Coordinates of C-alpha atoms in Angstrom, one line a residue:
Chain A
M150 CA 3.9 -83.7 51.6
A151 CA 1.2 -83.3 53.7
T152 CA -1.1 -80.3 52.7
T153 CA -0.3 -78.5 49.4
N154 CA -3.3 -77.2 48.9
P155 CA -2.9 -73.7 47.3
H156 CA -5.9 -72.4 49.3
E157 CA -4.2 -73.1 52.5
D158 CA -0.8 -71.4 51.4
P159 CA -1.6 -68.2 49.2
N160 CA 1.3 -66.3 49.9
R161 CA 3.9 -68.4 48.0
R162 CA 1.7 -68.5 45.0
D163 CA 0.9 -64.8 45.1
F164 CA 4.6 -64.3 45.3
I165 CA 5.7 -66.2 42.3
H166 CA 2.7 -64.5 40.4
I167 CA 3.9 -61.1 41.6
A168 CA 7.7 -61.8 41.0
A169 CA 6.9 -62.9 37.4
A170 CA 4.9 -60.1 36.6
A171 CA 7.5 -57.6 37.7
A172 CA 10.4 -59.4 36.2
A173 CA 8.3 -59.1 32.7
V174 CA 7.5 -55.7 33.3
G175 CA 11.4 -54.7 34.1
G176 CA 12.2 -56.8 31.3
V177 CA 9.7 -55.2 28.7
A178 CA 10.9 -51.8 30.2
A179 CA 14.4 -52.4 29.4
V180 CA 13.9 -53.6 26.1
A181 CA 11.6 -50.8 25.5
W182 CA 14.1 -48.0 26.4
P183 CA 16.5 -48.2 23.5
L184 CA 13.8 -48.1 21.1
V185 CA 12.5 -44.8 22.6
D186 CA 15.8 -43.5 23.3
Q187 CA 17.3 -44.1 19.4
M188 CA 15.1 -41.3 18.4
N189 CA 16.9 -38.6 20.6
P190 CA 19.8 -36.4 18.9
A191 CA 22.4 -38.7 18.1
G192 CA 26.1 -38.4 18.8
D193 CA 27.5 -36.7 16.0
T194 CA 24.3 -34.1 16.1
L195 CA 25.5 -33.5 19.8
A196 CA 28.7 -33.1 18.7
L197 CA 28.2 -30.1 16.5
A198 CA 28.0 -27.9 19.4
S199 CA 29.8 -24.6 18.6
I200 CA 30.7 -22.6 15.4
D201 CA 33.2 -19.9 15.2
F202 CA 31.7 -16.6 13.6
D203 CA 33.7 -13.6 11.7
L204 CA 31.9 -10.4 12.9
S205 CA 33.8 -8.2 10.2
K206 CA 31.2 -9.2 7.4
V207 CA 28.5 -7.7 9.2
A208 CA 27.8 -3.9 8.1
L209 CA 26.7 -1.7 10.5
G210 CA 22.9 -1.7 11.0
Q211 CA 22.7 -5.3 9.3
Q212 CA 22.6 -8.7 10.3
V213 CA 23.7 -12.1 9.1
I214 CA 22.0 -15.4 9.9
A215 CA 24.6 -18.2 10.6
K216 CA 23.6 -21.8 11.1
W217 CA 24.3 -23.2 14.6
R218 CA 22.8 -26.6 15.8
S219 CA 20.8 -26.2 12.6
K220 CA 19.2 -23.2 13.8
P221 CA 19.6 -19.9 12.7
V222 CA 21.2 -17.4 14.6
F223 CA 20.9 -13.9 14.0
V224 CA 24.1 -11.6 14.5
R225 CA 22.9 -8.2 14.2
H226 CA 25.5 -5.1 14.3
R227 CA 23.1 -2.4 16.0
T228 CA 23.3 1.7 15.3
P229 CA 23.6 3.6 18.2
K230 CA 20.0 4.7 17.8
E231 CA 18.8 0.9 17.9
I232 CA 20.8 0.6 21.2
A233 CA 19.5 3.7 22.4
A234 CA 15.9 2.5 21.7
A235 CA 16.4 -0.6 23.5
V236 CA 17.9 0.8 26.6
A237 CA 15.0 3.5 26.6
D238 CA 12.3 0.4 27.0
D239 CA 14.0 -1.5 29.6
H240 CA 11.6 -0.6 32.4
K241 CA 8.8 -0.4 30.2
D242 CA 5.9 -3.1 30.5
L243 CA 7.5 -6.1 29.3
R244 CA 6.1 -9.6 29.2
D245 CA 9.4 -11.3 29.6
P246 CA 11.5 -8.7 31.5
A247 CA 15.2 -8.1 30.6
T248 CA 17.5 -5.0 30.5
D249 CA 19.3 -4.6 27.2
A250 CA 22.7 -5.0 28.8
S251 CA 21.8 -8.3 30.1
R252 CA 21.5 -9.6 26.7
V253 CA 24.8 -8.5 25.2
K254 CA 28.2 -8.7 26.3
P255 CA 29.8 -5.7 28.3
G256 CA 31.1 -3.1 26.2
K257 CA 30.0 -4.9 23.1
A258 CA 26.5 -3.7 22.9
E259 CA 26.5 -3.0 19.2
W260 CA 26.8 -7.1 18.8
L261 CA 23.2 -8.5 19.7
I262 CA 23.5 -12.4 19.1
L263 CA 20.5 -14.2 19.3
V264 CA 18.9 -17.6 18.4
G265 CA 16.6 -16.7 15.4
V266 CA 13.5 -18.9 16.4
C267 CA 10.4 -17.2 17.3
T268 CA 9.5 -18.6 20.6
H269 CA 5.8 -19.0 19.5
L270 CA 6.1 -22.0 17.2
G271 CA 9.5 -21.8 15.7
C272 CA 9.4 -19.7 12.3
V273 CA 12.3 -17.3 11.6
P274 CA 11.4 -13.8 12.3
D275 CA 12.2 -11.2 9.7
F276 CA 14.7 -8.4 10.1
G277 CA 13.8 -4.9 10.5
G278 CA 10.0 -5.8 10.6
G279 CA 7.3 -4.5 13.3
A280 CA 6.5 -1.4 15.2
Y281 CA 9.8 -1.7 17.3
G282 CA 12.4 -1.9 14.5
G283 CA 13.5 -5.4 15.8
W284 CA 11.9 -8.6 14.1
L285 CA 8.7 -9.6 12.9
C286 CA 7.4 -13.3 12.7
P287 CA 5.8 -14.1 9.2
C288 CA 3.9 -16.9 11.0
H289 CA 1.7 -15.5 13.9
G290 CA 2.8 -11.7 14.0
S291 CA 5.0 -11.6 16.8
V292 CA 6.8 -8.4 17.3
Y293 CA 10.3 -8.3 18.6
D294 CA 12.0 -5.0 19.6
T295 CA 16.0 -4.1 18.7
S296 CA 16.9 -6.1 21.9
G297 CA 15.0 -9.2 20.6
R298 CA 12.6 -8.7 23.3
I299 CA 9.0 -9.9 22.8
R300 CA 6.6 -6.8 22.7
A301 CA 3.4 -8.0 20.8
G302 CA 2.0 -11.1 19.2
P303 CA 1.7 -14.5 20.6
A304 CA 4.9 -15.7 21.6
P305 CA 5.7 -15.9 25.2
L306 CA 9.4 -15.3 25.6
N307 CA 12.4 -13.2 24.1
L308 CA 14.5 -14.3 21.4
P309 CA 17.0 -16.6 23.4
V310 CA 20.7 -15.3 23.7
P311 CA 22.8 -18.5 23.0
D312 CA 26.0 -19.2 24.9
Y313 CA 28.9 -17.4 23.4
A314 CA 32.3 -15.6 24.0
F315 CA 34.3 -13.2 22.1
L316 CA 37.6 -14.6 20.9
S317 CA 38.9 -11.3 19.6
D318 CA 36.9 -8.0 18.6
T319 CA 36.1 -9.5 15.2
K320 CA 35.2 -13.2 16.2
V321 CA 33.0 -14.9 18.3
K322 CA 32.5 -18.5 19.1
I323 CA 28.8 -19.5 19.5
G324 CA 27.8 -22.9 21.7
Chain B
M261 CA -20.6 -60.7 13.9
S262 CA -24.0 -60.6 15.0
G263 CA -26.9 -62.4 13.5
Q264 CA -27.4 -65.9 11.5
S265 CA -25.4 -67.3 8.9
T266 CA -26.9 -67.9 6.0
Y267 CA -23.9 -69.3 3.8
E268 CA -24.1 -72.8 3.0
P269 CA -21.0 -74.5 1.1
K270 CA -21.6 -76.4 -1.8
L271 CA -18.5 -77.6 -3.5
A272 CA -16.7 -80.2 -1.5
I273 CA -13.5 -77.7 -1.2
E274 CA -16.0 -75.1 0.6
K275 CA -17.2 -77.4 2.9
W276 CA -13.7 -79.1 3.7
L277 CA -12.3 -75.1 4.3
D278 CA -15.4 -74.1 6.3
T279 CA -14.5 -76.4 8.9
R280 CA -10.9 -75.5 8.7
L281 CA -11.0 -71.6 8.2
P282 CA -14.4 -70.5 7.2
I283 CA -13.1 -67.5 5.5
I284 CA -15.8 -68.0 2.7
R285 CA -18.5 -67.7 5.4
F286 CA -17.1 -64.6 6.9
G287 CA -17.2 -63.1 3.5
A288 CA -20.5 -64.2 2.6
D289 CA -21.9 -63.0 6.0
L290 CA -20.1 -59.5 5.5
L291 CA -22.1 -59.4 2.0
D292 CA -25.3 -60.8 3.5
F293 CA -25.4 -58.3 6.4
P294 CA -28.7 -56.9 7.1
T295 CA -28.8 -53.3 6.6
P296 CA -31.7 -51.1 7.0
K297 CA -33.5 -50.4 3.7
N298 CA -33.7 -46.4 4.1
L299 CA -29.9 -45.3 4.1
N300 CA -29.6 -42.4 2.3
Y301 CA -26.5 -40.9 0.0
W302 CA -24.9 -39.9 3.3
W303 CA -24.3 -43.3 4.2
T304 CA -22.1 -44.0 1.0
F305 CA -19.1 -42.4 2.1
G306 CA -17.9 -45.4 4.6
G307 CA -17.4 -47.1 1.4
I308 CA -15.9 -44.2 -0.2
L309 CA -13.3 -44.1 2.8
A310 CA -12.5 -47.5 2.4
I311 CA -11.8 -46.8 -1.5
C312 CA -9.7 -43.6 -0.4
L313 CA -7.8 -45.8 2.1
G314 CA -6.7 -48.4 -0.5
I315 CA -6.1 -45.9 -3.2
Q316 CA -3.6 -44.1 -0.8
I317 CA -1.7 -47.4 0.3
I318 CA -1.4 -48.7 -3.3
T319 CA 0.0 -45.3 -4.9
G320 CA 2.3 -44.7 -1.6
V321 CA 3.8 -48.0 -1.9
V322 CA 4.6 -47.1 -5.4
L323 CA 6.1 -43.7 -4.5
A324 CA 8.4 -45.4 -2.0
M325 CA 9.8 -47.1 -4.9
H326 CA 11.2 -44.0 -5.9
Y327 CA 11.4 -41.7 -3.1
V328 CA 14.9 -40.8 -1.1
A329 CA 14.2 -40.0 2.7
S330 CA 17.0 -37.6 3.0
G331 CA 17.4 -33.7 3.5
D332 CA 19.7 -33.7 0.6
L333 CA 17.9 -35.6 -1.9
A334 CA 14.0 -35.7 -0.9
F335 CA 13.1 -32.9 -3.2
N336 CA 14.9 -33.8 -6.1
S337 CA 13.8 -37.4 -5.8
V338 CA 10.0 -36.0 -5.7
E339 CA 11.0 -34.0 -8.9
H340 CA 12.5 -36.8 -10.6
L341 CA 9.5 -38.9 -9.8
T342 CA 7.3 -36.2 -11.3
R343 CA 9.2 -35.7 -14.5
D344 CA 11.0 -38.8 -15.3
V345 CA 9.4 -41.7 -13.9
N346 CA 6.9 -43.3 -16.5
Y347 CA 3.5 -42.3 -14.9
G348 CA 5.2 -40.8 -11.8
W349 CA 3.4 -37.6 -12.4
L350 CA -0.2 -39.6 -12.3
I351 CA 0.9 -41.6 -9.4
R352 CA 2.0 -38.7 -7.5
N353 CA -1.0 -36.4 -8.4
I354 CA -3.5 -39.4 -7.0
H355 CA -1.7 -39.4 -4.0
A356 CA -1.6 -35.9 -3.3
T357 CA -5.0 -35.2 -4.4
G358 CA -5.9 -38.5 -2.7
A359 CA -5.2 -37.0 0.8
S360 CA -7.6 -34.1 0.4
M361 CA -10.3 -36.3 -1.0
F362 CA -9.9 -38.9 2.0
F363 CA -10.4 -35.6 4.2
I364 CA -13.5 -34.3 2.2
A365 CA -15.0 -38.0 2.6
V366 CA -14.1 -38.2 6.3
Y367 CA -15.7 -34.9 7.1
I368 CA -18.8 -35.7 5.6
H369 CA -18.9 -39.2 7.1
M370 CA -18.3 -37.2 10.4
M371 CA -21.0 -34.8 10.2
R372 CA -23.2 -37.5 8.9
G373 CA -22.9 -39.4 12.4
I374 CA -23.4 -36.4 14.2
Y375 CA -26.5 -35.2 12.2
Y376 CA -28.1 -38.7 12.6
G377 CA -26.7 -39.5 16.1
S378 CA -24.7 -42.5 14.8
Y379 CA -22.5 -42.0 17.9
K380 CA -25.1 -42.8 20.5
A381 CA -25.9 -46.1 22.5
P382 CA -25.0 -48.3 21.3
R383 CA -22.4 -47.3 18.9
E384 CA -20.1 -45.3 21.3
V385 CA -17.4 -47.7 20.8
L386 CA -17.8 -47.5 17.0
W387 CA -17.7 -43.6 17.3
I388 CA -14.5 -43.7 19.2
L389 CA -12.9 -46.1 16.8
G390 CA -13.7 -43.6 14.0
M391 CA -12.5 -40.7 15.9
I392 CA -9.0 -42.8 16.4
I393 CA -9.0 -43.4 12.6
Y394 CA -9.2 -39.6 12.2
L395 CA -6.4 -38.9 14.4
L396 CA -4.3 -41.4 12.8
M397 CA -5.2 -40.0 9.5
M398 CA -4.3 -36.4 10.5
A399 CA -0.8 -37.7 11.9
T400 CA -0.2 -39.6 8.6
A401 CA -1.2 -36.5 6.0
F402 CA 1.0 -34.3 8.3
M403 CA 3.9 -36.5 8.0
G404 CA 3.4 -36.9 4.7
Y405 CA 3.4 -33.5 3.7
V406 CA 6.6 -33.1 5.0
L407 CA 8.2 -35.7 3.0
P408 CA 8.4 -33.7 -0.3
W409 CA 10.9 -31.3 1.8
G410 CA 9.7 -28.5 0.4
Q411 CA 9.4 -24.8 2.3
M412 CA 5.9 -25.5 3.5
S413 CA 6.7 -29.2 4.4
F414 CA 9.8 -28.0 6.5
W415 CA 8.2 -24.8 8.2
G416 CA 4.6 -27.0 8.7
A417 CA 6.8 -29.3 10.5
T418 CA 8.3 -27.0 12.5
V419 CA 5.4 -25.2 13.6
I420 CA 3.4 -28.3 14.4
T421 CA 6.4 -29.9 16.6
N422 CA 6.5 -26.9 18.2
I423 CA 3.0 -27.0 19.1
I424 CA 3.8 -29.9 21.4
G425 CA 6.9 -28.1 22.8
S426 CA 4.2 -25.8 24.5
L427 CA 3.3 -28.1 27.1
P428 CA 4.9 -27.5 30.3
V429 CA 8.1 -29.3 31.7
V430 CA 8.3 -32.1 29.1
G431 CA 7.3 -30.1 26.0
P432 CA 11.2 -29.1 25.0
S433 CA 12.3 -32.8 25.6
I434 CA 9.3 -34.1 23.7
T435 CA 10.2 -31.9 20.7
T436 CA 14.0 -32.9 20.6
W437 CA 12.9 -36.3 20.9
L438 CA 10.8 -36.0 18.0
W439 CA 13.2 -34.1 15.7
G440 CA 16.2 -36.2 16.7
G441 CA 18.1 -32.9 17.2
F442 CA 17.8 -29.4 17.9
A443 CA 15.6 -28.4 14.9
V444 CA 13.7 -30.2 12.1
D445 CA 16.6 -31.8 10.1
N446 CA 17.6 -35.1 8.4
P447 CA 16.5 -37.4 11.3
T448 CA 13.1 -36.1 11.4
L449 CA 12.5 -36.6 7.7
N450 CA 13.8 -40.3 8.3
R451 CA 11.4 -41.1 11.0
F452 CA 8.6 -39.4 9.6
F453 CA 9.2 -41.4 6.2
S454 CA 9.1 -44.6 8.5
L455 CA 6.0 -43.6 10.3
H456 CA 4.1 -42.2 7.3
Y457 CA 4.7 -45.8 5.6
L458 CA 3.6 -47.5 8.9
L459 CA 0.5 -45.4 10.0
P460 CA -1.9 -46.4 6.9
F461 CA -1.5 -50.2 7.7
V462 CA -2.3 -49.2 11.6
I463 CA -5.7 -47.5 10.3
A464 CA -6.5 -50.4 8.1
G465 CA -6.3 -52.3 11.2
V466 CA -8.4 -49.9 13.2
V467 CA -10.9 -49.9 10.1
G468 CA -11.4 -53.5 10.6
L469 CA -12.1 -53.0 14.3
H470 CA -14.7 -49.9 13.3
I471 CA -16.1 -52.4 10.7
W472 CA -16.6 -55.1 13.3
A473 CA -18.0 -52.6 15.8
L474 CA -20.5 -51.5 13.4
H475 CA -21.8 -55.0 12.8
V476 CA -22.4 -55.7 16.3
P477 CA -25.2 -53.4 16.6
G478 CA -25.8 -52.7 12.9
N479 CA -26.0 -49.3 10.9
N480 CA -28.1 -46.7 12.1
N481 CA -30.3 -45.0 9.7
P482 CA -31.8 -41.8 8.9
T483 CA -34.8 -42.0 11.4
G484 CA -32.6 -43.0 13.9
V485 CA -35.1 -45.6 14.8
N486 CA -34.0 -49.2 15.6
V487 CA -34.4 -51.9 13.1
K488 CA -37.5 -53.8 14.5
S489 CA -38.0 -56.8 11.9
K490 CA -36.5 -58.3 9.0
A491 CA -38.9 -56.0 6.9
D492 CA -36.7 -53.0 8.0
T493 CA -33.4 -54.5 6.3
V494 CA -32.2 -55.5 3.0
P495 CA -29.0 -57.4 2.3
F496 CA -25.8 -55.2 2.0
H497 CA -25.2 -57.1 -1.4
P498 CA -26.5 -56.2 -3.8
Y499 CA -28.5 -53.3 -2.7
Y500 CA -25.6 -51.2 -0.9
T501 CA -22.8 -52.4 -3.0
V502 CA -24.6 -50.7 -6.1
K503 CA -25.6 -47.7 -4.3
D504 CA -22.1 -47.4 -2.8
G505 CA -20.6 -48.4 -6.3
F506 CA -22.7 -45.5 -7.8
A507 CA -21.6 -43.1 -5.2
A508 CA -18.0 -43.9 -5.1
S509 CA -18.3 -43.3 -9.0
V510 CA -19.4 -39.8 -8.7
F511 CA -17.0 -39.3 -5.9
L512 CA -14.0 -40.4 -8.5
I513 CA -14.9 -38.1 -11.2
L514 CA -14.5 -35.4 -8.7
F515 CA -11.1 -37.0 -7.7
A516 CA -10.1 -37.3 -11.3
S517 CA -11.1 -33.9 -12.1
F518 CA -8.3 -32.9 -9.6
V519 CA -5.9 -35.3 -10.6
F520 CA -5.9 -34.1 -14.1
F521 CA -7.1 -30.3 -14.5
N522 CA -5.7 -29.1 -10.9
P523 CA -3.2 -31.2 -9.4
D524 CA -1.6 -28.5 -7.4
G525 CA -4.9 -26.6 -6.6
L526 CA -5.3 -27.9 -3.0
G527 CA -1.4 -27.5 -2.4
H528 CA 0.7 -24.4 -2.0
P529 CA 3.2 -22.9 -4.3
A530 CA 5.9 -22.4 -1.7
N531 CA 6.1 -26.2 -1.6
Y532 CA 7.9 -26.2 -4.9
T533 CA 10.8 -24.3 -3.3
P534 CA 13.4 -26.7 -1.3
A535 CA 13.5 -26.7 2.4
N536 CA 15.6 -23.8 3.7
P537 CA 16.0 -23.7 7.4
L538 CA 17.1 -20.0 7.4
V539 CA 14.2 -18.6 5.6
T540 CA 10.1 -18.8 7.1
P541 CA 8.1 -18.4 3.8
N542 CA 5.4 -15.8 4.2
P543 CA 2.7 -16.5 4.9
I544 CA 2.8 -20.3 6.0
V545 CA -0.7 -22.0 6.0
P546 CA -1.1 -25.8 6.3
E547 CA -3.1 -27.8 4.2
W548 CA -6.9 -27.0 4.0
Y549 CA -8.0 -29.8 6.0
F550 CA -6.0 -28.6 9.1
L551 CA -6.9 -24.9 8.5
P552 CA -10.0 -24.9 11.1
F553 CA -7.9 -26.1 13.8
Y554 CA -4.8 -23.7 12.9
A555 CA -7.5 -20.8 13.2
I556 CA -8.5 -22.2 16.5
L557 CA -4.6 -22.1 17.6
R558 CA -4.3 -18.5 16.5
A559 CA -7.5 -17.1 17.8
V560 CA -6.4 -17.3 21.2
P561 CA -3.7 -14.8 22.5
N562 CA -2.0 -17.4 24.9
K563 CA 0.4 -19.9 23.5
L564 CA -0.4 -22.9 25.9
L565 CA -4.0 -22.1 26.0
G566 CA -4.4 -22.2 22.2
V567 CA -2.8 -25.3 21.8
L568 CA -5.1 -26.5 24.7
S569 CA -8.2 -25.3 22.8
M570 CA -6.8 -26.8 19.6
F571 CA -6.9 -30.2 20.9
G572 CA -10.0 -29.7 23.3
A573 CA -11.7 -29.0 19.5
I574 CA -10.9 -32.6 18.7
G575 CA -11.1 -34.2 22.4
L576 CA -14.6 -32.8 22.8
L577 CA -15.8 -35.2 19.7
F578 CA -14.3 -38.2 21.3
I579 CA -16.8 -37.8 24.3
L580 CA -19.8 -36.6 22.2
P581 CA -21.9 -39.9 23.2
W582 CA -21.6 -38.6 26.7
I583 CA -22.2 -35.0 26.1
D584 CA -25.3 -35.3 24.4
T585 CA -28.1 -35.9 26.8
A586 CA -30.9 -36.8 24.1
K587 CA -32.5 -40.0 24.0
V588 CA -33.8 -39.2 20.3
R589 CA -30.9 -39.9 17.8
S590 CA -31.7 -38.7 14.6
M591 CA -31.8 -34.7 14.3
R592 CA -34.8 -35.2 11.7
Y593 CA -36.8 -35.1 14.8
R594 CA -34.6 -32.4 17.0
P595 CA -35.7 -29.2 15.2
M596 CA -33.7 -27.3 18.4
I597 CA -30.3 -28.9 17.8
R598 CA -30.5 -28.9 14.4
V599 CA -30.0 -25.1 14.5
F600 CA -27.3 -25.6 16.7
F601 CA -25.9 -28.2 14.6
F602 CA -25.7 -25.9 11.5
V603 CA -24.3 -22.9 13.4
F604 CA -21.5 -25.6 14.1
I605 CA -21.2 -26.3 10.5
L606 CA -21.0 -22.8 9.7
G607 CA -18.3 -22.4 12.4
C608 CA -16.2 -24.9 10.8
L609 CA -16.2 -23.2 7.7
L610 CA -15.7 -19.8 9.0
L611 CA -12.6 -21.1 11.1
G612 CA -11.3 -22.9 7.9
F613 CA -11.5 -19.4 5.6
C614 CA -9.7 -17.6 8.6
G615 CA -7.3 -20.3 9.2
A616 CA -6.2 -19.4 5.1
N617 CA -5.5 -15.7 5.6
E618 CA -3.2 -13.7 7.6
P619 CA -4.5 -12.7 11.3
D620 CA -4.0 -9.1 10.6
A621 CA -5.6 -8.8 7.4
H622 CA -9.5 -7.3 7.1
P623 CA -11.7 -9.6 6.0
F624 CA -14.4 -6.9 5.2
P625 CA -13.3 -4.0 3.1
G626 CA -13.2 -0.5 4.7
G627 CA -9.8 -1.3 6.3
A628 CA -9.1 -1.0 10.3
A629 CA -12.2 -0.2 12.3
G630 CA -10.4 0.4 15.6
T631 CA -8.9 -1.7 17.9
F632 CA -10.7 -3.9 20.3
L633 CA -8.7 -5.7 23.5
D634 CA -5.5 -6.9 21.6
A635 CA -6.4 -6.8 17.8
D636 CA -8.4 -4.7 14.9
I637 CA -12.2 -5.4 15.0
N638 CA -11.9 -5.9 11.1
S639 CA -9.4 -8.5 11.2
F640 CA -9.3 -12.2 10.9
V641 CA -7.9 -12.5 14.7
W642 CA -11.7 -11.3 15.7
L643 CA -13.6 -13.2 12.6
S644 CA -11.4 -16.5 13.9
R645 CA -12.8 -15.8 17.4
L646 CA -16.2 -15.6 16.2
G647 CA -15.8 -19.0 14.5
F648 CA -14.3 -20.5 17.5
L649 CA -17.7 -19.6 19.6
L650 CA -19.9 -20.8 16.8
Y651 CA -17.7 -24.2 17.0
F652 CA -17.6 -24.5 20.6
Q653 CA -21.4 -23.6 21.2
F654 CA -22.3 -27.0 19.9
F655 CA -21.0 -29.2 22.9
P656 CA -22.8 -27.1 25.8
A657 CA -26.2 -26.9 23.3
L658 CA -25.8 -30.7 22.9
F659 CA -25.9 -31.0 26.5
V660 CA -28.6 -28.5 27.4
V661 CA -30.8 -28.8 24.4
G662 CA -31.0 -32.8 25.1
L663 CA -32.6 -32.2 28.4
I664 CA -35.2 -29.1 27.3
E665 CA -36.1 -30.0 23.8
T666 CA -39.2 -31.7 23.0
P667 CA -38.6 -33.9 20.1
L668 CA -41.0 -34.4 17.2
T669 CA -42.8 -37.8 17.0
Q670 CA -40.5 -40.4 15.7
P671 CA -42.0 -43.1 13.2
D672 CA -42.7 -46.5 15.2
S673 CA -40.4 -48.5 12.6
I674 CA -38.1 -47.5 9.6
S675 CA -40.8 -48.8 7.4
S676 CA -44.2 -47.2 8.8
P677 CA -43.5 -43.3 7.5
V678 CA -43.4 -45.2 3.5
L679 CA -46.1 -47.9 3.9
P680 CA -49.7 -47.8 4.6
Q681 CA -50.3 -49.0 8.4
G682 CA -50.3 -52.5 8.7
A683 CA -48.3 -53.3 5.6
T684 CA -45.3 -55.5 5.5
A685 CA -42.6 -54.6 3.5
S686 CA -40.7 -57.2 1.3
P687 CA -38.3 -55.4 -1.0
E688 CA -37.1 -58.5 -2.5
K689 CA -40.3 -59.1 -4.3
K690 CA -40.3 -55.6 -5.6
G691 CA -37.6 -56.4 -7.6

């Protein structure tokens, strides 16, 4: 033990400081993560992933709102006129370009299924409102056409199409 | 705390305690704190705000004894509280009205700070702590409004949490994390209740820091001139305990008039309809104290820019001490910036008025006046854009006017405008 002066051997002391601080930071982070992550959706919430919906209860020209993942889902039985209006606007100057065909299942153009949450700030747009006969959001006036595409107002995107599949001609599985 | 302590323990127990935990000395020094003798009634709102916080905490703790934070039960538990619990109606009305009163007082307190330059050196930290309190108040009030789980509660929560979702990349994950699901639902209500109970105590802690930071440089005053001598000050007690007490009494009369005669006047009737996730009420409006920011959000056609403008409107207030280039504190001696200040106040009021109305409605009689760019000229969209301009002009104005304005002559000291030259003030002797 000739010379243990810390000034002559700074590296060992520095290493201990850095190692201790790193262990403390890692420990705090490891403890903090569960406290943060507990706020994310719980297992049972995630498990409520899909619903079956009976289309026969939706009259022509009407919509029924189903509840999926605690959000409203619009199931709209479109008239030929509404479909034609949507298809006619396919190549207009759209904010979020999409053809009507890309928003429905092949051969099932009369069934338009959308998540009924305005892409602006999450309100539920009113059926049939606005200049395009689609939806009008009561909160900030976003206007959607009969394909659920954004046409006017502050919303940036079209009403989203959820994952769904036809189980039969009158039944769909959403989610 | 600055200044010399004048407390002298007299009883044996006081002397014993003073060498162990000098808490009596601490309180005595607060009461004896030298305070500028020219503070006007605008300065009483600090004390009024402390009273507001106390009222909210006491009534809130009581309400929590009856409230059930569950999507199925929350609405009915609030109705039960109002109808069946002894004095529940009173306690609930005080708490709900108290939120509005708190914001009236804080807005006056902030405007007083701006007018008299109370944010300027050496009070920048004091100002920033105040702004932190204001942000905490907004978060607390927002979450409290969600708890009754009526239609406005639910959809207010939906819109406000979606505002955060507009941030690029991380927005949607943060929103899901805040919700604890894919929409506002039971988990959201539970965590809002937890945080609504917590945050007032955090506010109380920051208020402690705010008062600490006040007591280092001492109070600003209407002249904005520094305290030069003991002749410029009076002890806080009894001079300002009495003045604040009188102002608080008048304020509480206003408070009580709402509690007893118009308890729902500041709320919205749609919140007496239980929350329904499938139907958005029309129209949807926030509480009055958020209306100016809501109008800013709607004035901007782009979603992200609207959100950034809304946060910017508050963020700019944080850095006010560094935007303002003037050396003179009080606007009493700055006639030019005073004009811009009143235009700013007008902007706040105009935005509040616009926020309460539908964007497409016509503020002036005569109907549509022709579309300009994306909206009708005679619509609240364009009126709120005017308000936007009146609000935000103030910040560049503070910077530029501070550089070019020649201020009026300031008094040499707080005492000199009211006393003959050479006289010394001794308010204690005047009785």
